[in-house]
Amino acid sequence: MPDIPTPPAASTDPAPRNPNVIVAVLAFAGIVVSLMQTLVIPIVPELPKYLNAPASDTAWAVTATLLAAAVATPIAGRLGDMYGKRRMLLLSLAMVTAGSFIVALSDSLTPMILGRLLQGLSAGVIPLGLSIMRDEMPAERLGASTALMSASLGIGGALGLPVAAFVADNFDWHALFWASGLLGVLALALVSLLVPESKVRTGGRFDLLGGIGLAGGLVALLLAISKGGAWGWASGTTVGLFATAVIVLVAWGFFELRTAQPLVDLRTTAKPQVLFTNLAGLAFGFSLFALQLIVPQIMQLPAQTGYGLGEDLLAVGLVLAPQGLVVMIAAPLSSKISRAFGAKYTLMIGAVIVAAGYALNIFMMSEVWQLVLISCIVGAGVGFAYGALPTLIMSAVPVSETGSANAVNTLLRSVGSSLASAACGVIISQMTIDFAGHALPSENSFKVIMGIGCGAALLALLLASFLPRRRADATADRLPSAELAPAQKA
């Protein structure tokens, strides 16, 4: 594939560079995209009726988004570094908008899956937003700004469930997607008008083979994880997909190490600060999603079981909603700790808080207020951690690789969430009680999951302890443009 010339930088910005406005718009865009994770949850049980299709097929409305997001995140990050982060951000928001309107107009399975696929392709918004902030924010504002942008993944997920449950209970289900489409239009307009295009570009040639290889390996891996419970973990299909993922990803790694302009610079990824930050992100993704899986089930199980609370989905959303607010408050606070002591210690504090929340949850799960308290504690820990992760990444990579590096970290958080879903599914299916002729998850199954969530947070703590002690992360270090190669400047 021939080299594609780097497009010249725009001569004028679309708007004055007001840091507060840029942060608010980018965080809003991140929340809009993260809403897609929980938007469909209230209607999943009803999708077979709505779409006149079997449940095994309608489950693809969730799986398609997961797979598309995994593929799109690293590719969008690299293309943003090469050809313009704002340009790719607008394309990603266009995807979520188009996907929302397609689903809003659908009454059958095929357009539903197509729309959800397009929504998943918007997952690059958060790493792209982080990269724009690094290019545009004053150094003293960068830590707090990126913390809020990174935390928008948790904020949107927590706030989306109660809103989606309320809409699904009181309106036609299509209204969920009309609303998300209108939010997408608003985010597109705000970014177009108020966010400037970065002049930092790497140029060069897109690693097409690397993109195909990574996409193939990730799809095989996540398909096996997400569908293994339904297909059987020992089935030929599941085992074959896991084997394919290993073979393809190993081959992809060797190819990337020999490519002049790789999709993912594995040598940079192998730096201790980047490597251990990414592994900690994987562990935190697991911890966060484990709570979001077990709280709804505890809330909705019949009270006659002795441990279920017999509430509806709207009540579940209202229990989890404060978590999003706590994440929003904790994320900027994390940047102050990072400036004072270093982002390594902020990450470790976040891990301790999350582990403490899960440990308490083992003994406190019998009242609604207890679950609200636990979700807020875990939310605080996640806010600290998600605020520290991009700071650690960006202080260890060149400006020219910001989008790609943040995208890999975001991707690994998503993989962690997928692993949590699979692990929780296995535990819940194996540890059951008989209730009126139906198999329901046992109380001990939830306690085991809480213990695993606590263990995942402690693993993140251990991984964070291996991070270098240097304080470069505390100053939100950015390379001056003079240090960039000529091809990296527009």
GROMACS .gro file of C-alpha atoms in nm:
model
  490
    1MET     CA    1   0.000   0.000   0.000
    2PRO     CA    2   0.164   0.330  -0.105
    3ASP     CA    3   0.246   0.602   0.140
    4ILE     CA    4  -0.039   0.844   0.192
    5PRO     CA    5   0.074   1.204   0.223
    6THR     CA    6  -0.005   1.366   0.554
    7PRO     CA    7  -0.279   1.623   0.505
    8PRO     CA    8  -0.178   1.977   0.591
    9ALA     CA    9  -0.294   2.121   0.919
   10ALA     CA   10  -0.593   2.347   0.911
   11SER     CA   11  -0.495   2.713   0.894
   12THR     CA   12  -0.758   2.812   1.147
   13ASP     CA   13  -0.909   2.636   1.444
   14PRO     CA   14  -1.283   2.568   1.442
   15ALA     CA   15  -1.311   2.763   1.767
   16PRO     CA   16  -1.098   2.944   2.023
   17ARG     CA   17  -0.897   2.705   2.238
   18ASN     CA   18  -1.092   2.732   2.562
   19PRO     CA   19  -0.963   2.447   2.782
   20ASN     CA   20  -1.281   2.424   2.989
   21VAL     CA   21  -1.497   2.396   2.678
   22ILE     CA   22  -1.272   2.135   2.517
   23VAL     CA   23  -1.272   1.919   2.831
   24ALA     CA   24  -1.649   1.943   2.872
   25VAL     CA   25  -1.720   1.856   2.508
   26LEU     CA   26  -1.478   1.563   2.496
   27ALA     CA   27  -1.603   1.422   2.829
   28PHE     CA   28  -1.962   1.452   2.703
   29ALA     CA   29  -1.866   1.263   2.387
   30GLY     CA   30  -1.705   0.990   2.599
   31ILE     CA   31  -2.017   0.957   2.816
   32VAL     CA   32  -2.240   0.935   2.507
   33VAL     CA   33  -2.036   0.647   2.368
   34SER     CA   34  -2.008   0.465   2.702
   35LEU     CA   35  -2.387   0.479   2.735
   36MET     CA   36  -2.402   0.221   2.455
   37GLN     CA   37  -2.275  -0.044   2.699
   38THR     CA   38  -2.583  -0.030   2.921
   39LEU     CA   39  -2.842   0.109   2.679
   40VAL     CA   40  -2.962  -0.231   2.563
   41ILE     CA   41  -2.954  -0.412   2.901
   42PRO     CA   42  -3.316  -0.336   3.004
   43ILE     CA   43  -3.457  -0.480   2.680
   44VAL     CA   44  -3.233  -0.786   2.632
   45PRO     CA   45  -3.492  -1.029   2.782
   46GLU     CA   46  -3.761  -0.885   2.550
   47LEU     CA   47  -3.557  -0.874   2.229
   48PRO     CA   48  -3.680  -1.216   2.104
   49LYS     CA   49  -4.037  -1.083   2.119
   50TYR     CA   50  -3.952  -0.743   1.973
   51LEU     CA   51  -3.748  -0.885   1.684
   52ASN     CA   52  -3.934  -1.213   1.631
   53ALA     CA   53  -3.611  -1.409   1.664
   54PRO     CA   54  -3.473  -1.675   1.903
   55ALA     CA   55  -3.280  -1.559   2.210
   56SER     CA   56  -2.961  -1.723   2.083
   57ASP     CA   57  -2.971  -1.489   1.783
   58THR     CA   58  -3.080  -1.171   1.962
   59ALA     CA   59  -2.781  -1.213   2.197
   60TRP     CA   60  -2.572  -1.093   1.904
   61ALA     CA   61  -2.711  -0.744   1.967
   62VAL     CA   62  -2.472  -0.738   2.264
   63THR     CA   63  -2.191  -0.948   2.120
   64ALA     CA   64  -2.168  -0.749   1.794
   65THR     CA   65  -2.101  -0.428   1.988
   66LEU     CA   66  -1.831  -0.594   2.197
   67LEU     CA   67  -1.648  -0.734   1.894
   68ALA     CA   68  -1.672  -0.413   1.693
   69ALA     CA   69  -1.540  -0.208   1.984
   70ALA     CA   70  -1.241  -0.439   2.028
   71VAL     CA   71  -1.148  -0.405   1.661
   72ALA     CA   72  -1.216  -0.032   1.630
   73THR     CA   73  -1.036   0.093   1.941
   74PRO     CA   74  -0.670   0.029   1.844
   75ILE     CA   75  -0.731   0.109   1.476
   76ALA     CA   76  -0.902   0.441   1.554
   77GLY     CA   77  -0.618   0.534   1.788
   78ARG     CA   78  -0.351   0.472   1.525
   79LEU     CA   79  -0.544   0.645   1.246
   80GLY     CA   80  -0.593   0.943   1.478
   81ASP     CA   81  -0.218   0.966   1.535
   82MET     CA   82  -0.158   0.949   1.160
   83TYR     CA   83  -0.430   1.157   0.999
   84GLY     CA   84  -0.592   1.367   1.271
   85LYS     CA   85  -0.746   1.285   1.606
   86ARG     CA   86  -1.042   1.521   1.570
   87ARG     CA   87  -1.114   1.377   1.225
   88MET     CA   88  -1.129   1.023   1.363
   89LEU     CA   89  -1.330   1.143   1.664
   90LEU     CA   90  -1.593   1.289   1.433
   91LEU     CA   91  -1.600   0.966   1.230
   92SER     CA   92  -1.647   0.761   1.548
   93LEU     CA   93  -1.933   0.983   1.665
   94ALA     CA   94  -2.090   0.956   1.320
   95MET     CA   95  -2.079   0.577   1.361
   96VAL     CA   96  -2.262   0.579   1.694
   97THR     CA   97  -2.518   0.824   1.558
   98ALA     CA   98  -2.586   0.624   1.242
   99GLY     CA   99  -2.601   0.300   1.438
  100SER     CA  100  -2.851   0.446   1.684
  101PHE     CA  101  -3.087   0.566   1.412
  102ILE     CA  102  -3.064   0.232   1.226
  103VAL     CA  103  -3.171   0.046   1.541
  104ALA     CA  104  -3.442   0.307   1.612
  105LEU     CA  105  -3.593   0.231   1.270
  106SER     CA  106  -3.558  -0.148   1.299
  107ASP     CA  107  -3.811  -0.418   1.382
  108SER     CA  108  -3.603  -0.720   1.281
  109LEU     CA  109  -3.274  -0.880   1.379
  110THR     CA  110  -3.047  -0.785   1.088
  111PRO     CA  111  -3.075  -0.404   1.116
  112MET     CA  112  -3.055  -0.432   1.495
  113ILE     CA  113  -2.721  -0.615   1.472
  114LEU     CA  114  -2.595  -0.378   1.201
  115GLY     CA  115  -2.681  -0.076   1.414
  116ARG     CA  116  -2.521  -0.223   1.726
  117LEU     CA  117  -2.213  -0.305   1.519
  118LEU     CA  118  -2.184   0.059   1.416
  119GLN     CA  119  -2.231   0.168   1.777
  120GLY     CA  120  -1.941  -0.056   1.875
  121LEU     CA  121  -1.719   0.105   1.609
  122SER     CA  122  -1.740   0.430   1.806
  123ALA     CA  123  -1.534   0.290   2.096
  124GLY     CA  124  -1.227   0.487   1.990
  125VAL     CA  125  -1.382   0.811   2.116
  126ILE     CA  126  -1.228   0.791   2.464
  127PRO     CA  127  -0.863   0.723   2.362
  128LEU     CA  128  -0.897   0.984   2.086
  129GLY     CA  129  -1.032   1.237   2.336
  130LEU     CA  130  -0.741   1.164   2.570
  131SER     CA  131  -0.497   1.222   2.284
  132ILE     CA  132  -0.657   1.554   2.187
  133MET     CA  133  -0.630   1.668   2.547
  134ARG     CA  134  -0.261   1.586   2.554
  135ASP     CA  135  -0.208   1.799   2.245
  136GLU     CA  136  -0.429   2.091   2.348
  137MET     CA  137  -0.437   2.121   2.727
  138PRO     CA  138  -0.192   2.334   2.927
  139ALA     CA  139   0.039   2.108   3.125
  140GLU     CA  140  -0.113   2.213   3.458
  141ARG     CA  141  -0.463   2.114   3.337
  142LEU     CA  142  -0.374   1.790   3.161
  143GLY     CA  143  -0.392   1.553   3.458
  144ALA     CA  144  -0.742   1.652   3.573
  145SER     CA  145  -0.871   1.668   3.215
  146THR     CA  146  -0.751   1.323   3.114
  147ALA     CA  147  -0.872   1.178   3.444
  148LEU     CA  148  -1.226   1.298   3.372
  149MET     CA  149  -1.212   1.175   3.011
  150SER     CA  150  -1.085   0.832   3.114
  151ALA     CA  151  -1.349   0.806   3.387
  152SER     CA  152  -1.628   0.886   3.139
  153LEU     CA  153  -1.625   0.516   3.051
  154GLY     CA  154  -1.747   0.433   3.402
  155ILE     CA  155  -1.968   0.741   3.435
  156GLY     CA  156  -2.171   0.669   3.123
  157GLY     CA  157  -2.208   0.302   3.208
  158ALA     CA  158  -2.340   0.375   3.558
  159LEU     CA  159  -2.572   0.661   3.465
  160GLY     CA  160  -2.705   0.490   3.153
  161LEU     CA  161  -2.879   0.200   3.326
  162PRO     CA  162  -3.139   0.392   3.530
  163VAL     CA  163  -3.219   0.620   3.236
  164ALA     CA  164  -3.249   0.325   2.997
  165ALA     CA  165  -3.465   0.131   3.245
  166PHE     CA  166  -3.698   0.428   3.290
  167VAL     CA  167  -3.736   0.478   2.915
  168ALA     CA  168  -3.787   0.106   2.852
  169ASP     CA  169  -4.056   0.086   3.124
  170ASN     CA  170  -4.250   0.391   3.010
  171PHE     CA  171  -4.199   0.424   2.635
  172ASP     CA  172  -4.160   0.214   2.323
  173TRP     CA  173  -3.815   0.049   2.317
  174HIS     CA  174  -3.721   0.237   1.999
  175ALA     CA  175  -3.715   0.557   2.207
  176LEU     CA  176  -3.387   0.439   2.366
  177PHE     CA  177  -3.213   0.454   2.030
  178TRP     CA  178  -3.383   0.771   1.909
  179ALA     CA  179  -3.248   0.935   2.225
  180SER     CA  180  -2.897   0.796   2.177
  181GLY     CA  181  -2.903   0.909   1.814
  182LEU     CA  182  -2.995   1.265   1.917
  183LEU     CA  183  -2.717   1.261   2.177
  184GLY     CA  184  -2.480   1.151   1.902
  185VAL     CA  185  -2.591   1.440   1.681
  186LEU     CA  186  -2.535   1.683   1.969
  187ALA     CA  187  -2.188   1.542   2.038
  188LEU     CA  188  -2.101   1.567   1.667
  189ALA     CA  189  -2.210   1.929   1.653
  190LEU     CA  190  -2.021   2.027   1.969
  191VAL     CA  191  -1.698   1.859   1.859
  192SER     CA  192  -1.725   2.014   1.512
  193LEU     CA  193  -1.773   2.362   1.652
  194LEU     CA  194  -1.563   2.366   1.966
  195VAL     CA  195  -1.276   2.115   1.948
  196PRO     CA  196  -0.966   2.209   1.744
  197GLU     CA  197  -0.772   1.968   1.528
  198SER     CA  198  -0.431   1.872   1.663
  199LYS     CA  199  -0.135   1.965   1.445
  200VAL     CA  200   0.062   1.663   1.570
  201ARG     CA  201   0.060   1.388   1.305
  202THR     CA  202   0.283   1.088   1.244
  203GLY     CA  203   0.202   1.057   0.874
  204GLY     CA  204   0.332   0.748   0.698
  205ARG     CA  205   0.142   0.438   0.592
  206PHE     CA  206  -0.133   0.253   0.777
  207ASP     CA  207  -0.040  -0.101   0.877
  208LEU     CA  208  -0.325  -0.278   0.699
  209LEU     CA  209  -0.198  -0.631   0.757
  210GLY     CA  210  -0.138  -0.551   1.123
  211GLY     CA  211  -0.494  -0.422   1.152
  212ILE     CA  212  -0.638  -0.735   0.991
  213GLY     CA  213  -0.427  -0.962   1.212
  214LEU     CA  214  -0.516  -0.784   1.535
  215ALA     CA  215  -0.884  -0.773   1.440
  216GLY     CA  216  -0.888  -1.145   1.361
  217GLY     CA  217  -0.713  -1.241   1.684
  218LEU     CA  218  -0.933  -1.020   1.902
  219VAL     CA  219  -1.256  -1.136   1.741
  220ALA     CA  220  -1.159  -1.502   1.794
  221LEU     CA  221  -1.060  -1.439   2.155
  222LEU     CA  222  -1.361  -1.231   2.257
  223LEU     CA  223  -1.606  -1.452   2.068
  224ALA     CA  224  -1.476  -1.754   2.259
  225ILE     CA  225  -1.497  -1.565   2.591
  226SER     CA  226  -1.844  -1.422   2.534
  227LYS     CA  227  -2.003  -1.731   2.378
  228GLY     CA  228  -1.810  -2.007   2.556
  229GLY     CA  229  -2.076  -2.046   2.823
  230ALA     CA  230  -2.352  -2.099   2.566
  231TRP     CA  231  -2.149  -2.320   2.333
  232GLY     CA  232  -1.970  -2.514   2.609
  233TRP     CA  233  -1.616  -2.433   2.723
  234ALA     CA  234  -1.490  -2.770   2.603
  235SER     CA  235  -1.676  -2.761   2.270
  236GLY     CA  236  -1.480  -2.779   1.948
  237THR     CA  237  -1.594  -2.431   1.846
  238THR     CA  238  -1.481  -2.265   2.169
  239VAL     CA  239  -1.149  -2.448   2.190
  240GLY     CA  240  -1.088  -2.382   1.820
  241LEU     CA  241  -1.150  -2.010   1.865
  242PHE     CA  242  -0.912  -1.990   2.162
  243ALA     CA  243  -0.646  -2.177   1.964
  244THR     CA  244  -0.700  -1.950   1.664
  245ALA     CA  245  -0.668  -1.642   1.884
  246VAL     CA  246  -0.336  -1.761   2.029
  247ILE     CA  247  -0.191  -1.850   1.689
  248VAL     CA  248  -0.308  -1.533   1.516
  249LEU     CA  249  -0.203  -1.296   1.796
  250VAL     CA  250   0.142  -1.455   1.831
  251ALA     CA  251   0.195  -1.433   1.455
  252TRP     CA  252   0.067  -1.075   1.462
  253GLY     CA  253   0.318  -0.988   1.736
  254PHE     CA  254   0.612  -1.121   1.531
  255PHE     CA  255   0.486  -0.931   1.227
  256GLU     CA  256   0.450  -0.604   1.420
  257LEU     CA  257   0.806  -0.630   1.553
  258ARG     CA  258   0.933  -0.648   1.195
  259THR     CA  259   0.716  -0.369   1.054
  260ALA     CA  260   0.863  -0.020   1.010
  261GLN     CA  261   0.534   0.155   1.094
  262PRO     CA  262   0.335  -0.093   1.307
  263LEU     CA  263  -0.025  -0.055   1.414
  264VAL     CA  264   0.092  -0.104   1.775
  265ASP     CA  265   0.452  -0.037   1.868
  266LEU     CA  266   0.516  -0.345   2.080
  267ARG     CA  267   0.857  -0.219   2.187
  268THR     CA  268   0.694   0.084   2.345
  269THR     CA  269   0.421  -0.138   2.490
  270ALA     CA  270   0.691  -0.354   2.653
  271LYS     CA  271   0.833  -0.062   2.852
  272PRO     CA  272   0.777  -0.140   3.221
  273GLN     CA  273   0.558   0.167   3.283
  274VAL     CA  274   0.335   0.093   2.983
  275LEU     CA  275   0.327  -0.284   3.032
  276PHE     CA  276   0.233  -0.282   3.401
  277THR     CA  277  -0.015   0.001   3.351
  278ASN     CA  278  -0.190  -0.197   3.079
  279LEU     CA  279  -0.198  -0.513   3.291
  280ALA     CA  280  -0.340  -0.313   3.582
  281GLY     CA  281  -0.604  -0.171   3.346
  282LEU     CA  282  -0.701  -0.527   3.252
  283ALA     CA  283  -0.744  -0.617   3.621
  284PHE     CA  284  -0.946  -0.302   3.692
  285GLY     CA  285  -1.173  -0.371   3.395
  286PHE     CA  286  -1.247  -0.709   3.551
  287SER     CA  287  -1.317  -0.560   3.895
  288LEU     CA  288  -1.551  -0.288   3.773
  289PHE     CA  289  -1.763  -0.516   3.557
  290ALA     CA  290  -1.793  -0.788   3.821
  291LEU     CA  291  -1.986  -0.549   4.046
  292GLN     CA  292  -2.212  -0.436   3.760
  293LEU     CA  293  -2.297  -0.801   3.694
  294ILE     CA  294  -2.377  -0.917   4.047
  295VAL     CA  295  -2.564  -0.616   4.190
  296PRO     CA  296  -2.850  -0.637   3.935
  297GLN     CA  297  -2.893  -1.007   4.006
  298ILE     CA  298  -2.898  -0.968   4.384
  299MET     CA  299  -3.143  -0.680   4.350
  300GLN     CA  300  -3.383  -0.868   4.122
  301LEU     CA  301  -3.383  -1.215   4.279
  302PRO     CA  302  -3.701  -1.293   4.478
  303ALA     CA  303  -3.691  -1.186   4.842
  304GLN     CA  304  -3.815  -1.535   4.934
  305THR     CA  305  -3.467  -1.672   4.858
  306GLY     CA  306  -3.344  -1.505   5.175
  307TYR     CA  307  -3.077  -1.297   5.000
  308GLY     CA  308  -3.252  -1.151   4.695
  309LEU     CA  309  -3.414  -0.809   4.731
  310GLY     CA  310  -3.703  -0.847   4.485
  311GLU     CA  311  -3.656  -0.508   4.316
  312ASP     CA  312  -3.715  -0.410   3.953
  313LEU     CA  313  -3.459  -0.296   3.694
  314LEU     CA  314  -3.526   0.073   3.754
  315ALA     CA  315  -3.436   0.028   4.121
  316VAL     CA  316  -3.117  -0.150   4.009
  317GLY     CA  317  -3.025   0.150   3.797
  318LEU     CA  318  -3.090   0.390   4.082
  319VAL     CA  319  -2.861   0.184   4.308
  320LEU     CA  320  -2.577   0.194   4.053
  321ALA     CA  321  -2.628   0.556   3.943
  322PRO     CA  322  -2.445   0.711   4.244
  323GLN     CA  323  -2.139   0.513   4.139
  324GLY     CA  324  -2.114   0.722   3.824
  325LEU     CA  325  -2.130   1.043   4.024
  326VAL     CA  326  -1.861   0.919   4.263
  327VAL     CA  327  -1.637   0.827   3.967
  328MET     CA  328  -1.688   1.180   3.831
  329ILE     CA  329  -1.583   1.334   4.165
  330ALA     CA  330  -1.291   1.099   4.228
  331ALA     CA  331  -1.130   1.131   3.884
  332PRO     CA  332  -1.020   1.497   3.916
  333LEU     CA  333  -0.916   1.436   4.277
  334SER     CA  334  -0.690   1.159   4.153
  335SER     CA  335  -0.496   1.409   3.940
  336LYS     CA  336  -0.410   1.614   4.251
  337ILE     CA  337  -0.269   1.306   4.421
  338SER     CA  338  -0.077   1.220   4.105
  339ARG     CA  339   0.080   1.567   4.095
  340ALA     CA  340   0.178   1.545   4.460
  341PHE     CA  341   0.303   1.187   4.482
  342GLY     CA  342   0.295   1.034   4.131
  343ALA     CA  343   0.026   0.848   3.938
  344LYS     CA  344   0.171   0.514   4.047
  345TYR     CA  345   0.051   0.578   4.403
  346THR     CA  346  -0.286   0.706   4.284
  347LEU     CA  347  -0.334   0.377   4.100
  348MET     CA  348  -0.236   0.181   4.410
  349ILE     CA  349  -0.481   0.381   4.626
  350GLY     CA  350  -0.756   0.305   4.375
  351ALA     CA  351  -0.676  -0.066   4.391
  352VAL     CA  352  -0.692  -0.069   4.772
  353ILE     CA  353  -1.028   0.110   4.772
  354VAL     CA  354  -1.179  -0.131   4.517
  355ALA     CA  355  -1.048  -0.434   4.708
  356ALA     CA  356  -1.195  -0.296   5.032
  357GLY     CA  357  -1.532  -0.243   4.862
  358TYR     CA  358  -1.551  -0.604   4.745
  359ALA     CA  359  -1.435  -0.736   5.082
  360LEU     CA  360  -1.715  -0.543   5.254
  361ASN     CA  361  -1.962  -0.665   4.994
  362ILE     CA  362  -1.906  -1.024   5.104
  363PHE     CA  363  -2.065  -0.935   5.439
  364MET     CA  364  -2.294  -0.649   5.330
  365MET     CA  365  -2.543  -0.749   5.062
  366SER     CA  366  -2.874  -0.783   5.246
  367GLU     CA  367  -3.004  -0.424   5.217
  368VAL     CA  368  -3.039  -0.176   4.933
  369TRP     CA  369  -2.839   0.090   5.118
  370GLN     CA  370  -2.552  -0.154   5.160
  371LEU     CA  371  -2.532  -0.212   4.785
  372VAL     CA  372  -2.544   0.165   4.724
  373LEU     CA  373  -2.256   0.209   4.970
  374ILE     CA  374  -2.049  -0.069   4.812
  375SER     CA  375  -2.104   0.060   4.458
  376CYS     CA  376  -1.993   0.407   4.569
  377ILE     CA  377  -1.679   0.270   4.736
  378VAL     CA  378  -1.587   0.072   4.427
  379GLY     CA  379  -1.672   0.376   4.212
  380ALA     CA  380  -1.429   0.589   4.413
  381GLY     CA  381  -1.153   0.336   4.359
  382VAL     CA  382  -1.229   0.311   3.989
  383GLY     CA  383  -1.227   0.692   3.962
  384PHE     CA  384  -0.880   0.706   4.114
  385ALA     CA  385  -0.753   0.424   3.895
  386TYR     CA  386  -0.905   0.540   3.569
  387GLY     CA  387  -0.770   0.888   3.637
  388ALA     CA  388  -0.417   0.755   3.686
  389LEU     CA  389  -0.403   0.510   3.393
  390PRO     CA  390  -0.385   0.763   3.104
  391THR     CA  391  -0.137   0.979   3.297
  392LEU     CA  392   0.095   0.681   3.336
  393ILE     CA  393   0.057   0.587   2.970
  394MET     CA  394   0.112   0.934   2.829
  395SER     CA  395   0.415   1.007   3.043
  396ALA     CA  396   0.585   0.698   2.898
  397VAL     CA  397   0.513   0.730   2.524
  398PRO     CA  398   0.598   0.992   2.259
  399VAL     CA  399   0.331   1.241   2.156
  400SER     CA  400   0.318   1.070   1.816
  401GLU     CA  401   0.192   0.746   1.976
  402THR     CA  402  -0.056   0.889   2.225
  403GLY     CA  403  -0.370   0.773   2.042
  404SER     CA  404  -0.245   0.421   1.983
  405ALA     CA  405  -0.111   0.377   2.337
  406ASN     CA  406  -0.432   0.501   2.501
  407ALA     CA  407  -0.636   0.282   2.269
  408VAL     CA  408  -0.447  -0.031   2.378
  409ASN     CA  409  -0.510   0.055   2.744
  410THR     CA  410  -0.880   0.115   2.677
  411LEU     CA  411  -0.897  -0.212   2.484
  412LEU     CA  412  -0.745  -0.409   2.772
  413ARG     CA  413  -0.998  -0.264   3.015
  414SER     CA  414  -1.271  -0.393   2.782
  415VAL     CA  415  -1.106  -0.735   2.763
  416GLY     CA  416  -1.102  -0.739   3.143
  417SER     CA  417  -1.475  -0.669   3.146
  418SER     CA  418  -1.534  -0.954   2.900
  419LEU     CA  419  -1.333  -1.192   3.118
  420ALA     CA  420  -1.540  -1.085   3.420
  421SER     CA  421  -1.861  -1.157   3.232
  422ALA     CA  422  -1.740  -1.504   3.135
  423ALA     CA  423  -1.607  -1.590   3.482
  424CYS     CA  424  -1.922  -1.470   3.657
  425GLY     CA  425  -2.138  -1.662   3.411
  426VAL     CA  426  -1.952  -1.986   3.484
  427ILE     CA  427  -1.970  -1.940   3.863
  428ILE     CA  428  -2.339  -1.848   3.863
  429SER     CA  429  -2.430  -2.143   3.639
  430GLN     CA  430  -2.241  -2.389   3.859
  431MET     CA  431  -2.345  -2.264   4.203
  432THR     CA  432  -2.725  -2.268   4.211
  433ILE     CA  433  -3.020  -2.343   4.435
  434ASP     CA  434  -3.359  -2.486   4.346
  435PHE     CA  435  -3.636  -2.228   4.389
  436ALA     CA  436  -3.989  -2.331   4.293
  437GLY     CA  437  -3.851  -2.564   4.029
  438HIS     CA  438  -3.608  -2.308   3.887
  439ALA     CA  439  -3.230  -2.297   3.924
  440LEU     CA  440  -3.125  -1.962   4.070
  441PRO     CA  441  -2.776  -1.835   4.161
  442SER     CA  442  -2.689  -1.920   4.520
  443GLU     CA  443  -2.579  -1.667   4.779
  444ASN     CA  444  -2.235  -1.828   4.788
  445SER     CA  445  -2.195  -1.776   4.412
  446PHE     CA  446  -2.215  -1.401   4.467
  447LYS     CA  447  -1.970  -1.418   4.755
  448VAL     CA  448  -1.724  -1.611   4.540
  449ILE     CA  449  -1.753  -1.345   4.267
  450MET     CA  450  -1.698  -1.070   4.524
  451GLY     CA  451  -1.388  -1.254   4.644
  452ILE     CA  452  -1.259  -1.279   4.288
  453GLY     CA  453  -1.331  -0.908   4.232
  454CYS     CA  454  -1.132  -0.831   4.547
  455GLY     CA  455  -0.852  -1.054   4.422
  456ALA     CA  456  -0.846  -0.877   4.083
  457ALA     CA  457  -0.809  -0.541   4.259
  458LEU     CA  458  -0.525  -0.679   4.474
  459LEU     CA  459  -0.361  -0.808   4.156
  460ALA     CA  460  -0.383  -0.455   4.013
  461LEU     CA  461  -0.219  -0.330   4.335
  462LEU     CA  462   0.065  -0.580   4.291
  463LEU     CA  463   0.112  -0.484   3.926
  464ALA     CA  464   0.113  -0.114   4.012
  465SER     CA  465   0.387  -0.174   4.268
  466PHE     CA  466   0.622  -0.272   3.982
  467LEU     CA  467   0.580   0.065   3.809
  468PRO     CA  468   0.891   0.285   3.804
  469ARG     CA  469   0.920   0.530   4.092
  470ARG     CA  470   1.006   0.832   3.879
  471ARG     CA  471   0.779   1.133   3.906
  472ALA     CA  472   0.753   1.228   3.537
  473ASP     CA  473   0.390   1.122   3.540
  474ALA     CA  474   0.306   1.380   3.803
  475THR     CA  475   0.391   1.668   3.570
  476ALA     CA  476   0.182   1.532   3.282
  477ASP     CA  477   0.494   1.536   3.067
  478ARG     CA  478   0.456   1.626   2.701
  479LEU     CA  479   0.731   1.623   2.440
  480PRO     CA  480   0.783   1.963   2.277
  481SER     CA  481   0.704   1.974   1.910
  482ALA     CA  482   1.067   2.044   1.830
  483GLU     CA  483   1.151   1.689   1.933
  484LEU     CA  484   0.919   1.541   1.674
  485ALA     CA  485   1.055   1.420   1.346
  486PRO     CA  486   0.953   1.628   1.043
  487ALA     CA  487   0.707   1.363   0.935
  488GLN     CA  488   0.533   1.391   1.270
  489LYS     CA  489   0.441   1.756   1.232
  490ALA     CA  490   0.163   1.874   1.009
   0.00000   0.00000   0.00000
